[in-house]
Short mmCIF file of C-alpha atoms in Angstrom, two decimals:
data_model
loop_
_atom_site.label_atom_id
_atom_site.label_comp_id
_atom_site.label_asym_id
_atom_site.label_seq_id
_atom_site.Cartn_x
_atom_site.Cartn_y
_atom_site.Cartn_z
CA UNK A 75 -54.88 20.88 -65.14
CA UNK A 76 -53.81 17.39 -63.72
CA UNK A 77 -56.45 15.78 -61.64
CA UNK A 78 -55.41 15.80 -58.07
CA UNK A 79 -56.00 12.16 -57.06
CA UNK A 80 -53.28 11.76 -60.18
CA UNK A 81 -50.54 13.95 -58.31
CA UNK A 82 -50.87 11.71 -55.03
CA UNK A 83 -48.87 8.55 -55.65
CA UNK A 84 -50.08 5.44 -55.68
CA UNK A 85 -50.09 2.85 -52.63
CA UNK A 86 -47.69 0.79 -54.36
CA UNK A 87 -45.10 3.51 -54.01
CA UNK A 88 -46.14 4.78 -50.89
CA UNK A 89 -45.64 1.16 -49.62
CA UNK A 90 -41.99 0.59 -50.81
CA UNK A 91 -40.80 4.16 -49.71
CA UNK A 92 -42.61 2.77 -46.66
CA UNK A 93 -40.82 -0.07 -46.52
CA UNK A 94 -37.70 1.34 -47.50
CA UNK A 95 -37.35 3.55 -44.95
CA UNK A 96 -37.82 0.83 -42.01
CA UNK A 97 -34.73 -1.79 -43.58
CA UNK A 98 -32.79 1.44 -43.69
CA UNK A 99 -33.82 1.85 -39.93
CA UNK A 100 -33.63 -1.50 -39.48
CA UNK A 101 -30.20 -1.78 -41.22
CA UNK A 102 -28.84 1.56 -38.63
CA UNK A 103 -30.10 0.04 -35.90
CA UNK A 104 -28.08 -3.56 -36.65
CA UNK A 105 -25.04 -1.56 -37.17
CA UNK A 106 -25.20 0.43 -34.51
CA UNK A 107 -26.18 -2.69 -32.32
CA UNK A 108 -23.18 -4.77 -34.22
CA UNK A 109 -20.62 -1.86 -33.68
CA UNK A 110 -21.76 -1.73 -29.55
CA UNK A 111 -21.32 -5.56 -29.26
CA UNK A 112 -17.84 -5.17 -30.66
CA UNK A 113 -16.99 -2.33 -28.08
CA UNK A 114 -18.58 -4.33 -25.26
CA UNK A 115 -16.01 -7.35 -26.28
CA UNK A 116 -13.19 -5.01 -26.90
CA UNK A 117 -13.40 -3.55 -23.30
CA UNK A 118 -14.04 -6.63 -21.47
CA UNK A 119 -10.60 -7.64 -22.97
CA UNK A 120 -8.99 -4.78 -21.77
CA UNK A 121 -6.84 -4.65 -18.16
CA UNK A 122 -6.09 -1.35 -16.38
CA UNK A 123 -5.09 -1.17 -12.80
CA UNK A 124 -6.21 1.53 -10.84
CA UNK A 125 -4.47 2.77 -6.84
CA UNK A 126 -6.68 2.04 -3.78
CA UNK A 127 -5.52 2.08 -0.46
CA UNK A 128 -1.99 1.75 -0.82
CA UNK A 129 -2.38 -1.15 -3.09
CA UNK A 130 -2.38 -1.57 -7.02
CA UNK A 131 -5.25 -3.30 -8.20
CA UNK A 132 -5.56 -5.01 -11.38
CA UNK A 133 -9.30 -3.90 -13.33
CA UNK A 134 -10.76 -5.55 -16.16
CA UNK A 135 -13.48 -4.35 -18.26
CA UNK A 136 -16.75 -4.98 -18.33
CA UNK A 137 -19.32 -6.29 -21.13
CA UNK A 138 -20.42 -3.15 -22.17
CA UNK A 139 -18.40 -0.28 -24.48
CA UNK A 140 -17.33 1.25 -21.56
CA UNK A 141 -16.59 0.74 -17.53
CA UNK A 142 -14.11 -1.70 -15.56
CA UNK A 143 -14.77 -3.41 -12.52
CA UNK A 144 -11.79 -5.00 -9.89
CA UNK A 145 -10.13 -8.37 -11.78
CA UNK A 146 -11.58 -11.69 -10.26
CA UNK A 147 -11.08 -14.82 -12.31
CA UNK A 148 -12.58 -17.88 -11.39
CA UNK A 149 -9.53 -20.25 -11.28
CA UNK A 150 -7.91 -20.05 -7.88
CA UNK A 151 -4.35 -19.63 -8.92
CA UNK A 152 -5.21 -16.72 -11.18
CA UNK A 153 -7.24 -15.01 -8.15
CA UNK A 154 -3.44 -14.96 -6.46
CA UNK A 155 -1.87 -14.06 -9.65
CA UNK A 156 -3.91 -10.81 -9.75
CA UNK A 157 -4.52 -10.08 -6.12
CA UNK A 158 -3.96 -6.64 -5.19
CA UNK A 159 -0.27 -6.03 -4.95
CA UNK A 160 0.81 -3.97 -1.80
CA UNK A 161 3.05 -0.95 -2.90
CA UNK A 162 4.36 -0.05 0.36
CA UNK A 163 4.69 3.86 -1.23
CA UNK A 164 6.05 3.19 -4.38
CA UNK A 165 5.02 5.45 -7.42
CA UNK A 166 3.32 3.16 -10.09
CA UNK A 167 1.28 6.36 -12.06
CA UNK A 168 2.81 5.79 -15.00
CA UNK A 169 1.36 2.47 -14.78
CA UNK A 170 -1.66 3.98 -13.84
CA UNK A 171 -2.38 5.39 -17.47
CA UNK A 172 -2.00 2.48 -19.64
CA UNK A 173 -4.27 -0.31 -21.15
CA UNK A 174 -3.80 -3.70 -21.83
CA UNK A 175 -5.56 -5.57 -24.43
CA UNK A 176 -3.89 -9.07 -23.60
CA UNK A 177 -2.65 -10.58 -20.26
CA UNK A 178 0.98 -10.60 -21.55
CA UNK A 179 1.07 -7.58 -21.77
CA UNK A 180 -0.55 -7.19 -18.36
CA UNK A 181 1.83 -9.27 -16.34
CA UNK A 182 5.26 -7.53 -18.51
CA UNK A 183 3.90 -4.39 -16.78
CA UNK A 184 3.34 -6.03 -13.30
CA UNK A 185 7.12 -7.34 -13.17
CA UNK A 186 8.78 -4.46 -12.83
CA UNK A 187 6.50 -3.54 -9.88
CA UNK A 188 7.22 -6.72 -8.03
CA UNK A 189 10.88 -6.97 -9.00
CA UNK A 190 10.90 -2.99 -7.29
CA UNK A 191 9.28 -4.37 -4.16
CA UNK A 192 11.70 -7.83 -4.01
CA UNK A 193 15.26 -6.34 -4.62
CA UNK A 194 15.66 -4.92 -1.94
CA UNK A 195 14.23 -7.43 0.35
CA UNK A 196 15.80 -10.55 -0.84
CA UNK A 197 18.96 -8.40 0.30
CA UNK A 198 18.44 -7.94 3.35
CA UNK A 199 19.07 -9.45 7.07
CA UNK A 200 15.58 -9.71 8.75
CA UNK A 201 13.75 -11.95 8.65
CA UNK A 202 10.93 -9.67 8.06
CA UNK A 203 12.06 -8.32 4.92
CA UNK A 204 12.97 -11.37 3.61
CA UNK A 205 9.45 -12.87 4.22
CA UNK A 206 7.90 -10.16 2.21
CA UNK A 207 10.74 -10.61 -0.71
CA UNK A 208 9.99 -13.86 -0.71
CA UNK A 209 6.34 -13.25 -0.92
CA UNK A 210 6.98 -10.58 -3.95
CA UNK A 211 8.59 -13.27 -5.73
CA UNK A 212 6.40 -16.07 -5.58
CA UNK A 213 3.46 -13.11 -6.98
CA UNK A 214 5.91 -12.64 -9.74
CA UNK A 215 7.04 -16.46 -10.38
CA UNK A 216 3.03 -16.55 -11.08
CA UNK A 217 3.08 -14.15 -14.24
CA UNK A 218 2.44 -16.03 -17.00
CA UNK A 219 3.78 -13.58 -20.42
CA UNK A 220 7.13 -12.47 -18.82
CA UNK A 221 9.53 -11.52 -21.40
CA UNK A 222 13.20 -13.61 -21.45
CA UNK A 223 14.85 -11.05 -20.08
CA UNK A 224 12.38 -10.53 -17.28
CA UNK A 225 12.77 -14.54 -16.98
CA UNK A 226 16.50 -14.09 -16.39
CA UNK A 227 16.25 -11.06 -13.82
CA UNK A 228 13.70 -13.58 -11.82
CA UNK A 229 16.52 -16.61 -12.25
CA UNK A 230 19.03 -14.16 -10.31
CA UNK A 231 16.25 -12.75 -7.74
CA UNK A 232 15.21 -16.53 -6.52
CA UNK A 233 19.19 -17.46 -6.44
CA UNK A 234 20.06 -14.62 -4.28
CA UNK A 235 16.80 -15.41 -2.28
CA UNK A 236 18.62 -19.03 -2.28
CA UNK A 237 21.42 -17.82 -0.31
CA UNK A 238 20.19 -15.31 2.14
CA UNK A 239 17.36 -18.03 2.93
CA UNK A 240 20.07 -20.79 3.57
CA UNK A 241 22.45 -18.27 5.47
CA UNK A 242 19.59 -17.67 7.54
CA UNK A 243 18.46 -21.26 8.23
CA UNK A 244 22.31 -22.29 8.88
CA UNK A 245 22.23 -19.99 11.66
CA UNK A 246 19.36 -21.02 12.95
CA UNK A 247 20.57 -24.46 13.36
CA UNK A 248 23.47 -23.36 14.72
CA UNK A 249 21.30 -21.43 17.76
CA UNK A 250 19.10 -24.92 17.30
CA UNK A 251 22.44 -26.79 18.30
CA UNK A 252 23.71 -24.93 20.84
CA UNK A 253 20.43 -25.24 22.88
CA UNK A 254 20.01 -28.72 22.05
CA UNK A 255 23.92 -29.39 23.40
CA UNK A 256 22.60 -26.95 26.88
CA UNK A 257 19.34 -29.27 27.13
CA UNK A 258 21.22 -32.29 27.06
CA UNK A 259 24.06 -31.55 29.12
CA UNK A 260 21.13 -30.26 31.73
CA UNK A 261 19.88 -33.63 32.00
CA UNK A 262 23.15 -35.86 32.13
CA UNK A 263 23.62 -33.81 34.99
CA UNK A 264 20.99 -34.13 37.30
CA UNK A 265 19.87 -37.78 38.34
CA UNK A 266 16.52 -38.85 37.01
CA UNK A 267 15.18 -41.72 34.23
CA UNK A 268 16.83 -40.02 31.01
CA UNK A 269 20.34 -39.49 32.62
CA UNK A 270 22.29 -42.49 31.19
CA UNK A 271 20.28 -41.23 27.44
CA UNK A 272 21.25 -37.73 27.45
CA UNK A 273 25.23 -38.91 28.11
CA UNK A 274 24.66 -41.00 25.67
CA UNK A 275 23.27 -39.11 23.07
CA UNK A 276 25.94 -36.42 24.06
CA UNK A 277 28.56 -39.00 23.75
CA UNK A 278 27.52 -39.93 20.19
CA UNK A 279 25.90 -36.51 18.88
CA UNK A 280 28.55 -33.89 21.16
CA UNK A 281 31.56 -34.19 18.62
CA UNK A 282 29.77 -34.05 15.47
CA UNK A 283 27.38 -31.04 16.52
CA UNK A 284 30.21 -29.26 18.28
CA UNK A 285 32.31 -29.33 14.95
CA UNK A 286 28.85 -28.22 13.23
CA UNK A 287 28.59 -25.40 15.31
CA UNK A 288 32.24 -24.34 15.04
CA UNK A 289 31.71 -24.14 11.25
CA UNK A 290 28.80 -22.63 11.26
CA UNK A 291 30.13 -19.87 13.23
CA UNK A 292 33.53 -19.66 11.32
CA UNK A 293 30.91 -19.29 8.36
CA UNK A 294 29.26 -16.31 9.71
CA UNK A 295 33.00 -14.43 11.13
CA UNK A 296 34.10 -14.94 6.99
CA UNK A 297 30.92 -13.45 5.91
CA UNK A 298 31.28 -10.54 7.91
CA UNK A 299 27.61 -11.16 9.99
CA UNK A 300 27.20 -9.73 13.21
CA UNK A 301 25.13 -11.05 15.55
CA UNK A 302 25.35 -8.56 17.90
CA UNK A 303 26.68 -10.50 20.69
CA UNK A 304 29.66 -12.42 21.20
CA UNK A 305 28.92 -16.37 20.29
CA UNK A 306 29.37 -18.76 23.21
CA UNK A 307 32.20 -21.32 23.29
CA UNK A 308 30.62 -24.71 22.49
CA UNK A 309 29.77 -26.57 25.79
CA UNK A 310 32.05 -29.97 26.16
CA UNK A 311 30.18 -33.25 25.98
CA UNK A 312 29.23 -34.42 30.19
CA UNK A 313 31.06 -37.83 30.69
CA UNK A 314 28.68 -41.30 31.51
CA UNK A 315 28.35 -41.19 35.58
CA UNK A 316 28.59 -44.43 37.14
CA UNK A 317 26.28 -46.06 38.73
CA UNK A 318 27.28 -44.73 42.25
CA UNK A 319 26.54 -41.30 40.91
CA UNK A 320 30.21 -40.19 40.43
CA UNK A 321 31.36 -38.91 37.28
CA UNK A 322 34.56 -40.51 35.49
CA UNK A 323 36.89 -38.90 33.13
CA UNK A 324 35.48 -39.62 29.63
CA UNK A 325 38.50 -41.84 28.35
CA UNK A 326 39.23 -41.88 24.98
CA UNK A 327 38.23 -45.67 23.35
CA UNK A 328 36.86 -47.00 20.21
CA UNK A 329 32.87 -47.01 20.09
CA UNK A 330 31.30 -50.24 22.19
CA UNK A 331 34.43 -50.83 23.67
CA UNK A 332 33.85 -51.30 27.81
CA UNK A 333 34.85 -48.82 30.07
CA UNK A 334 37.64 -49.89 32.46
CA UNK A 335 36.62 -49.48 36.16
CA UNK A 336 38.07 -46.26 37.81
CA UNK A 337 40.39 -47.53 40.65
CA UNK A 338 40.30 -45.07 43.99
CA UNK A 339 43.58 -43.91 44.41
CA UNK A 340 44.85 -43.49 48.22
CA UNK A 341 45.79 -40.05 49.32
CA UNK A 342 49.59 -39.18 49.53
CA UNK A 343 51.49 -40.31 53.12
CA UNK A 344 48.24 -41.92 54.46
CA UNK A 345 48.39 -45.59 55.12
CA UNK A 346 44.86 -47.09 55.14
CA UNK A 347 45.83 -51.23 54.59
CA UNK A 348 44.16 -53.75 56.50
CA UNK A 349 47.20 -54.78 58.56
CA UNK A 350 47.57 -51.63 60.21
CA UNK A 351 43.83 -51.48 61.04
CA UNK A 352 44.58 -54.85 62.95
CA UNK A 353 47.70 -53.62 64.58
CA UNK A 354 46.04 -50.81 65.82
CA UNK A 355 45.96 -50.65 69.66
CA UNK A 356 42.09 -50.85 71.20
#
């Protein structure tokens, strides 16, 4: 029979099976901590959004293999890029489902949302509505990875924009002329320091913003706008007074030129010469 302290093996052995067994542990562990680490970096690179309160917000994941908090970059103009994006009740849960590994591919999913809220503002009349088209569109001029196509489709959103925004500002300068013609006219008629100013601002300003407003409103009768109320006939220019306070008739004469005296004339069959005062009996 074999001796039993020759069946036990020796320390040597017991020390590399030993040994052996902790790299293999060792060599689990490093994996395990190696594959984590790549999970933690592959979901903080990856976007979702997520619906709270009526708005879409963008998420972005955290360091770890798992979990996503709300998207808040450090440089200001990506903070607006990514703000949370009203939806005013339209359905995004499609949206809802997807990831994004890259921010290309984030903001060619964000453009169609943006270019749904915009359309139909940019379109429209009111003010209101075009404020928040106009607001849509500057979120999605901000989008970095838009496609060429999606480019394009922006190019015709901001050029109508263009036109319903100047439409709107030509006719508030034409309202912005009108009152300005009614102010004026208001003070060459009463007596007081800015009389002689407002006729002559009237004088040299009347023609040229009455032919302003005339276009402007033949502008708006082509396009079809209604206003809702009949536009008022342009108010005439108030003639100079003289310096007795009466008004003369505003002659027609090159610019600088003086204005002839206005000479009274006498009243038909009334005699009023300085002869007959004399011959008058006392």
């Amino acid at each position: 029979m074999m001796n039993p302290q020759q069946q036990r093996p020796s320390f040597g052995r017991r020390a590399t099976s030993a040994f052996t067994r902790l790299l293999v542990t060792l060599l689990i562990l490093a994996l395990g901590g190696a594959v984590a680490f790549l999970l933690s970096q592959l979901n903080a690179r990856t976007f979702t959004v997520t619906q709270e309160a009526g708005q879409l917000v963008v998420m972005k994941g955290r360091m770890l293999p798992a979990g996503s908090q709300p998207f808040r970059p450090g440089d200001p103009r990506l903070a607006d890029t990514y703000a949370p994006i009203p939806l005013e009740g339209r359905d995004v849960s499609t949206l809802l489902e997807q990831k994004f590994t890259e921010r290309d591919e984030l903001d060619r999913a964000l453009f169609p949302v943006l270019e749904g809220l915009a359309r139909p503002r940019v379109q429209s009349d009111e003010p209101a509505q075009l404020e928040k088209g106009l607001y849509y569109l500057r979120r999605a001029e901000l989008l970095s990875g838009l496609t060429e196509e999606q480019r394009r489709t922006l190019e015709t959103l901001k050029a109508d924009m263009a036109f319903y925004l100047a439409r709107q500002k030509l006719e508030e300068a034409r309202r912005d002329v009108t009152e300005a013609l009614a102010q004026l006219k208001l003070a060459a008629e009463s007596r007081n320091r800015n009389t002689q100013r407002a006729n002559q601002m009237l004088t040299s300003v009347g023609p040229a913003a009455q032919a302003l407003e005339k276009a402007l409103r033949a502008v708006d009768a082509s396009l079809g706008e209604t206003t809702g109320t009949a536009p008022a006939e342009p108010t005439a220019p108030t003639p100079v007074p003289d310096p007795e306070g009466q008004q003369a008739a505003p002659p027609r004469q090159e610019p600088g030129a003086p204005t002839p005296p206005a000479t009274p004339r006498p009243a038909e069959g009334v005699r009023s010469t300085d002869s007959e005062t004399q011959e008058r009996p006392r």
